[in-house]
């Protein structure tokens, strides 16, 4: 008989055993419980029911193609005003994005690109030819591009419905939409912190329409600023309901707030225990999501390895060894820019699991898989 010190978790465990989805109130209890051992036991069992002894990682390239943005989210340290902050401006021409992705060779299974709401780059004229170029040159690479916030912005600029724009993006090769832009769905939170970006209903609608077009996606929550625990729990319930309406989310990724260089710096960094509770609560609340991702760049490799015992089953991607992530580095993350896949395997195996290489949609690959020789010779890049 397991020893449970928080009585609230007894009823929650019974619900889990009976296959009943947890409520918002259960979410708050999990997010605030002092009984971390029971929380971990429940979350680990839930992870193992979903993915057995596997923990995933992907060889990927990560690119921020532009940091120009006028949405002025208060937690953001990444965005620049192109007229006032020319020294920090990044706006890559399409050729540069492609060259950046290829810089360390074609042996990767996903290219992950996100940027700001840049009126000069976030358009179909820029993206459709670039997406086709990726697909022609690198058919084994899945395109994990944009957030729902970027797609909403691009749809409004082009006067297109979500159905129209996502149909065009799918046709050009979009495999997956990244999970950013969700922040916290609460209307109170969004009014206070990010009033100029897509609202919760439209964020969810973008993902639901994308899923109907056969585009997979991920979801996130930015935690550790001015949200309440009730708002975090409600966010989980809203994601679970969305997944029921239009399935297609693969992974949920908890994004810890980083305070450097933004207006919410007095909120301070999250704590290790808050991070761990978020992974475990996500695993238990999102019973219709297959994966919970512990993204090393956000909480750091050590916390993410510990998260594998608290419900997480994915450590995200290596990034390329010359990649430059700018969103979290501008906000003060001390994680590096790149993780060798051998390090992922070491950390996963030490946590007691089997490391599995994947792509965006969780097709599995041998660790030493490489693209066909003909393709390596065509692109003529190093490190194949
Ligand atoms: S979080 Fe995204 S939408 Fe908001 S200001 Fe930063 S780049 Fe722009």
mmCIF file with all atom_site columns, C-alpha atoms in Angstrom, residues 238-343:
data_model
loop_
_atom_site.group_PDB
_atom_site.id
_atom_site.type_symbol
_atom_site.label_atom_id
_atom_site.label_alt_id
_atom_site.label_comp_id
_atom_site.label_asym_id
_atom_site.label_entity_id
_atom_site.label_seq_id
_atom_site.pdbx_PDB_ins_code
_atom_site.Cartn_x
_atom_site.Cartn_y
_atom_site.Cartn_z
_atom_site.occupancy
_atom_site.B_iso_or_equiv
_atom_site.pdbx_formal_charge
_atom_site.auth_seq_id
_atom_site.auth_comp_id
_atom_site.auth_asym_id
_atom_site.auth_atom_id
_atom_site.pdbx_PDB_model_num
ATOM 1   C CA . UNK A 1 238 ? -9.404  23.736 -22.333 1.00 0.00 ? 238 UNK A CA 1
ATOM 2   C CA . UNK A 1 239 ? -6.612  21.863 -24.148 1.00 0.00 ? 239 UNK A CA 1
ATOM 3   C CA . UNK A 1 240 ? -8.150  18.513 -23.296 1.00 0.00 ? 240 UNK A CA 1
ATOM 4   C CA . UNK A 1 241 ? -11.547 19.652 -24.619 1.00 0.00 ? 241 UNK A CA 1
ATOM 5   C CA . UNK A 1 242 ? -9.931  20.954 -27.815 1.00 0.00 ? 242 UNK A CA 1
ATOM 6   C CA . UNK A 1 243 ? -8.169  17.615 -28.359 1.00 0.00 ? 243 UNK A CA 1
ATOM 7   C CA . UNK A 1 244 ? -11.559 15.898 -28.048 1.00 0.00 ? 244 UNK A CA 1
ATOM 8   C CA . UNK A 1 245 ? -13.154 18.220 -30.635 1.00 0.00 ? 245 UNK A CA 1
ATOM 9   C CA . UNK A 1 246 ? -10.344 17.895 -33.191 1.00 0.00 ? 246 UNK A CA 1
ATOM 10  C CA . UNK A 1 247 ? -7.542  15.448 -32.305 1.00 0.00 ? 247 UNK A CA 1
ATOM 11  C CA . UNK A 1 248 ? -4.030  16.193 -33.515 1.00 0.00 ? 248 UNK A CA 1
ATOM 12  C CA . UNK A 1 249 ? -1.997  17.525 -30.583 1.00 0.00 ? 249 UNK A CA 1
ATOM 13  C CA . UNK A 1 250 ? 1.031   15.290 -30.001 1.00 0.00 ? 250 UNK A CA 1
ATOM 14  C CA . UNK A 1 251 ? 2.866   16.893 -27.097 1.00 0.00 ? 251 UNK A CA 1
ATOM 15  C CA . UNK A 1 252 ? 2.316   19.427 -24.343 1.00 0.00 ? 252 UNK A CA 1
ATOM 16  C CA . UNK A 1 253 ? 5.346   21.509 -23.361 1.00 0.00 ? 253 UNK A CA 1
ATOM 17  C CA . UNK A 1 254 ? 5.384   23.486 -20.081 1.00 0.00 ? 254 UNK A CA 1
ATOM 18  C CA . UNK A 1 255 ? 7.320   26.718 -20.701 1.00 0.00 ? 255 UNK A CA 1
ATOM 19  C CA . UNK A 1 256 ? 8.863   28.207 -17.563 1.00 0.00 ? 256 UNK A CA 1
ATOM 20  C CA . UNK A 1 257 ? 9.006   32.022 -17.528 1.00 0.00 ? 257 UNK A CA 1
ATOM 21  C CA . UNK A 1 258 ? 12.487  33.584 -17.686 1.00 0.00 ? 258 UNK A CA 1
ATOM 22  C CA . UNK A 1 259 ? 12.680  37.129 -16.311 1.00 0.00 ? 259 UNK A CA 1
ATOM 23  C CA . UNK A 1 260 ? 15.655  38.900 -17.915 1.00 0.00 ? 260 UNK A CA 1
ATOM 24  C CA . UNK A 1 261 ? 14.993  41.907 -20.109 1.00 0.00 ? 261 UNK A CA 1
ATOM 25  C CA . UNK A 1 262 ? 11.219  42.069 -19.968 1.00 0.00 ? 262 UNK A CA 1
ATOM 26  C CA . UNK A 1 263 ? 8.475   43.947 -18.131 1.00 0.00 ? 263 UNK A CA 1
ATOM 27  C CA . UNK A 1 264 ? 7.556   41.013 -15.876 1.00 0.00 ? 264 UNK A CA 1
ATOM 28  C CA . UNK A 1 265 ? 11.062  40.644 -14.459 1.00 0.00 ? 265 UNK A CA 1
ATOM 29  C CA . UNK A 1 266 ? 9.737   41.100 -10.901 1.00 0.00 ? 266 UNK A CA 1
ATOM 30  C CA . UNK A 1 267 ? 7.956   37.734 -11.230 1.00 0.00 ? 267 UNK A CA 1
ATOM 31  C CA . UNK A 1 268 ? 11.356  36.117 -10.964 1.00 0.00 ? 268 UNK A CA 1
ATOM 32  C CA . UNK A 1 269 ? 12.338  32.669 -12.258 1.00 0.00 ? 269 UNK A CA 1
ATOM 33  C CA . UNK A 1 270 ? 10.284  29.579 -11.507 1.00 0.00 ? 270 UNK A CA 1
ATOM 34  C CA . UNK A 1 271 ? 11.526  27.115 -8.891  1.00 0.00 ? 271 UNK A CA 1
ATOM 35  C CA . UNK A 1 272 ? 12.575  23.512 -9.400  1.00 0.00 ? 272 UNK A CA 1
ATOM 36  C CA . UNK A 1 273 ? 9.556   22.221 -7.494  1.00 0.00 ? 273 UNK A CA 1
ATOM 37  C CA . UNK A 1 274 ? 7.142   24.399 -9.471  1.00 0.00 ? 274 UNK A CA 1
ATOM 38  C CA . UNK A 1 275 ? 8.691   23.022 -12.675 1.00 0.00 ? 275 UNK A CA 1
ATOM 39  C CA . UNK A 1 276 ? 8.367   19.420 -11.483 1.00 0.00 ? 276 UNK A CA 1
ATOM 40  C CA . UNK A 1 277 ? 4.754   19.919 -10.375 1.00 0.00 ? 277 UNK A CA 1
ATOM 41  C CA . UNK A 1 278 ? 3.948   21.342 -13.822 1.00 0.00 ? 278 UNK A CA 1
ATOM 42  C CA . UNK A 1 279 ? 5.307   18.292 -15.654 1.00 0.00 ? 279 UNK A CA 1
ATOM 43  C CA . UNK A 1 280 ? 3.459   15.878 -13.384 1.00 0.00 ? 280 UNK A CA 1
ATOM 44  C CA . UNK A 1 281 ? 0.192   17.820 -13.371 1.00 0.00 ? 281 UNK A CA 1
ATOM 45  C CA . UNK A 1 282 ? 0.269   18.144 -17.156 1.00 0.00 ? 282 UNK A CA 1
ATOM 46  C CA . UNK A 1 283 ? 0.720   14.374 -17.469 1.00 0.00 ? 283 UNK A CA 1
ATOM 47  C CA . UNK A 1 284 ? -2.235  13.699 -15.197 1.00 0.00 ? 284 UNK A CA 1
ATOM 48  C CA . UNK A 1 285 ? -4.611  16.399 -16.499 1.00 0.00 ? 285 UNK A CA 1
ATOM 49  C CA . UNK A 1 286 ? -3.998  15.823 -20.227 1.00 0.00 ? 286 UNK A CA 1
ATOM 50  C CA . UNK A 1 287 ? -5.133  12.224 -20.435 1.00 0.00 ? 287 UNK A CA 1
ATOM 51  C CA . UNK A 1 288 ? -5.762  12.517 -24.194 1.00 0.00 ? 288 UNK A CA 1
ATOM 52  C CA . UNK A 1 289 ? -2.266  13.849 -25.043 1.00 0.00 ? 289 UNK A CA 1
ATOM 53  C CA . UNK A 1 290 ? 0.324   11.179 -25.835 1.00 0.00 ? 290 UNK A CA 1
ATOM 54  C CA . UNK A 1 291 ? 3.446   13.109 -24.853 1.00 0.00 ? 291 UNK A CA 1
ATOM 55  C CA . UNK A 1 292 ? 4.698   15.595 -22.253 1.00 0.00 ? 292 UNK A CA 1
ATOM 56  C CA . UNK A 1 293 ? 7.892   17.278 -23.301 1.00 0.00 ? 293 UNK A CA 1
ATOM 57  C CA . UNK A 1 294 ? 10.695  18.365 -20.965 1.00 0.00 ? 294 UNK A CA 1
ATOM 58  C CA . UNK A 1 295 ? 12.466  20.843 -23.229 1.00 0.00 ? 295 UNK A CA 1
ATOM 59  C CA . UNK A 1 296 ? 16.064  21.108 -21.948 1.00 0.00 ? 296 UNK A CA 1
ATOM 60  C CA . UNK A 1 297 ? 16.465  24.672 -23.177 1.00 0.00 ? 297 UNK A CA 1
ATOM 61  C CA . UNK A 1 298 ? 13.608  25.912 -20.955 1.00 0.00 ? 298 UNK A CA 1
ATOM 62  C CA . UNK A 1 299 ? 14.105  24.212 -17.577 1.00 0.00 ? 299 UNK A CA 1
ATOM 63  C CA . UNK A 1 300 ? 17.688  23.004 -18.124 1.00 0.00 ? 300 UNK A CA 1
ATOM 64  C CA . UNK A 1 301 ? 19.001  19.483 -18.696 1.00 0.00 ? 301 UNK A CA 1
ATOM 65  C CA . UNK A 1 302 ? 19.120  18.518 -15.029 1.00 0.00 ? 302 UNK A CA 1
ATOM 66  C CA . UNK A 1 303 ? 15.508  19.450 -14.194 1.00 0.00 ? 303 UNK A CA 1
ATOM 67  C CA . UNK A 1 304 ? 14.382  17.884 -17.482 1.00 0.00 ? 304 UNK A CA 1
ATOM 68  C CA . UNK A 1 305 ? 16.124  14.631 -16.663 1.00 0.00 ? 305 UNK A CA 1
ATOM 69  C CA . UNK A 1 306 ? 14.377  14.618 -13.262 1.00 0.00 ? 306 UNK A CA 1
ATOM 70  C CA . UNK A 1 307 ? 11.078  15.365 -15.056 1.00 0.00 ? 307 UNK A CA 1
ATOM 71  C CA . UNK A 1 308 ? 11.362  11.962 -16.744 1.00 0.00 ? 308 UNK A CA 1
ATOM 72  C CA . UNK A 1 309 ? 10.460  10.490 -13.343 1.00 0.00 ? 309 UNK A CA 1
ATOM 73  C CA . UNK A 1 310 ? 7.497   12.906 -13.102 1.00 0.00 ? 310 UNK A CA 1
ATOM 74  C CA . UNK A 1 311 ? 5.562   12.171 -16.269 1.00 0.00 ? 311 UNK A CA 1
ATOM 75  C CA . UNK A 1 312 ? 7.659   13.611 -19.122 1.00 0.00 ? 312 UNK A CA 1
ATOM 76  C CA . UNK A 1 313 ? 8.590   11.321 -22.011 1.00 0.00 ? 313 UNK A CA 1
ATOM 77  C CA . UNK A 1 314 ? 10.386  13.628 -24.438 1.00 0.00 ? 314 UNK A CA 1
ATOM 78  C CA . UNK A 1 315 ? 13.479  15.882 -24.218 1.00 0.00 ? 315 UNK A CA 1
ATOM 79  C CA . UNK A 1 316 ? 12.859  17.707 -27.551 1.00 0.00 ? 316 UNK A CA 1
ATOM 80  C CA . UNK A 1 317 ? 15.655  18.303 -30.042 1.00 0.00 ? 317 UNK A CA 1
ATOM 81  C CA . UNK A 1 318 ? 19.401  18.531 -30.290 1.00 0.00 ? 318 UNK A CA 1
ATOM 82  C CA . UNK A 1 319 ? 19.360  21.765 -32.354 1.00 0.00 ? 319 UNK A CA 1
ATOM 83  C CA . UNK A 1 320 ? 22.282  22.157 -34.788 1.00 0.00 ? 320 UNK A CA 1
ATOM 84  C CA . UNK A 1 321 ? 25.687  22.869 -33.263 1.00 0.00 ? 321 UNK A CA 1
ATOM 85  C CA . UNK A 1 322 ? 25.718  26.324 -34.896 1.00 0.00 ? 322 UNK A CA 1
ATOM 86  C CA . UNK A 1 323 ? 22.062  27.200 -34.197 1.00 0.00 ? 323 UNK A CA 1
ATOM 87  C CA . UNK A 1 324 ? 21.204  30.346 -32.232 1.00 0.00 ? 324 UNK A CA 1
ATOM 88  C CA . UNK A 1 325 ? 17.984  30.214 -30.250 1.00 0.00 ? 325 UNK A CA 1
ATOM 89  C CA . UNK A 1 326 ? 17.052  33.796 -29.359 1.00 0.00 ? 326 UNK A CA 1
ATOM 90  C CA . UNK A 1 327 ? 13.716  33.748 -27.504 1.00 0.00 ? 327 UNK A CA 1
ATOM 91  C CA . UNK A 1 328 ? 14.851  32.116 -24.252 1.00 0.00 ? 328 UNK A CA 1
ATOM 92  C CA . UNK A 1 329 ? 18.444  33.276 -24.491 1.00 0.00 ? 329 UNK A CA 1
ATOM 93  C CA . UNK A 1 330 ? 17.281  36.918 -24.619 1.00 0.00 ? 330 UNK A CA 1
ATOM 94  C CA . UNK A 1 331 ? 15.266  36.199 -21.440 1.00 0.00 ? 331 UNK A CA 1
ATOM 95  C CA . UNK A 1 332 ? 18.252  34.752 -19.577 1.00 0.00 ? 332 UNK A CA 1
ATOM 96  C CA . UNK A 1 333 ? 18.214  30.978 -19.939 1.00 0.00 ? 333 UNK A CA 1
ATOM 97  C CA . UNK A 1 334 ? 21.556  29.468 -18.975 1.00 0.00 ? 334 UNK A CA 1
ATOM 98  C CA . UNK A 1 335 ? 21.013  26.405 -21.182 1.00 0.00 ? 335 UNK A CA 1
ATOM 99  C CA . UNK A 1 336 ? 23.418  26.179 -24.082 1.00 0.00 ? 336 UNK A CA 1
ATOM 100 C CA . UNK A 1 337 ? 22.413  26.192 -27.726 1.00 0.00 ? 337 UNK A CA 1
ATOM 101 C CA . UNK A 1 338 ? 22.973  22.540 -28.576 1.00 0.00 ? 338 UNK A CA 1
ATOM 102 C CA . UNK A 1 339 ? 22.886  19.061 -27.044 1.00 0.00 ? 339 UNK A CA 1
ATOM 103 C CA . UNK A 1 340 ? 24.737  16.141 -28.608 1.00 0.00 ? 340 UNK A CA 1
ATOM 104 C CA . UNK A 1 341 ? 22.299  13.253 -29.117 1.00 0.00 ? 341 UNK A CA 1
ATOM 105 C CA . UNK A 1 342 ? 24.702  10.962 -27.205 1.00 0.00 ? 342 UNK A CA 1
ATOM 106 C CA . UNK A 1 343 ? 24.110  13.157 -24.157 1.00 0.00 ? 343 UNK A CA 1
#
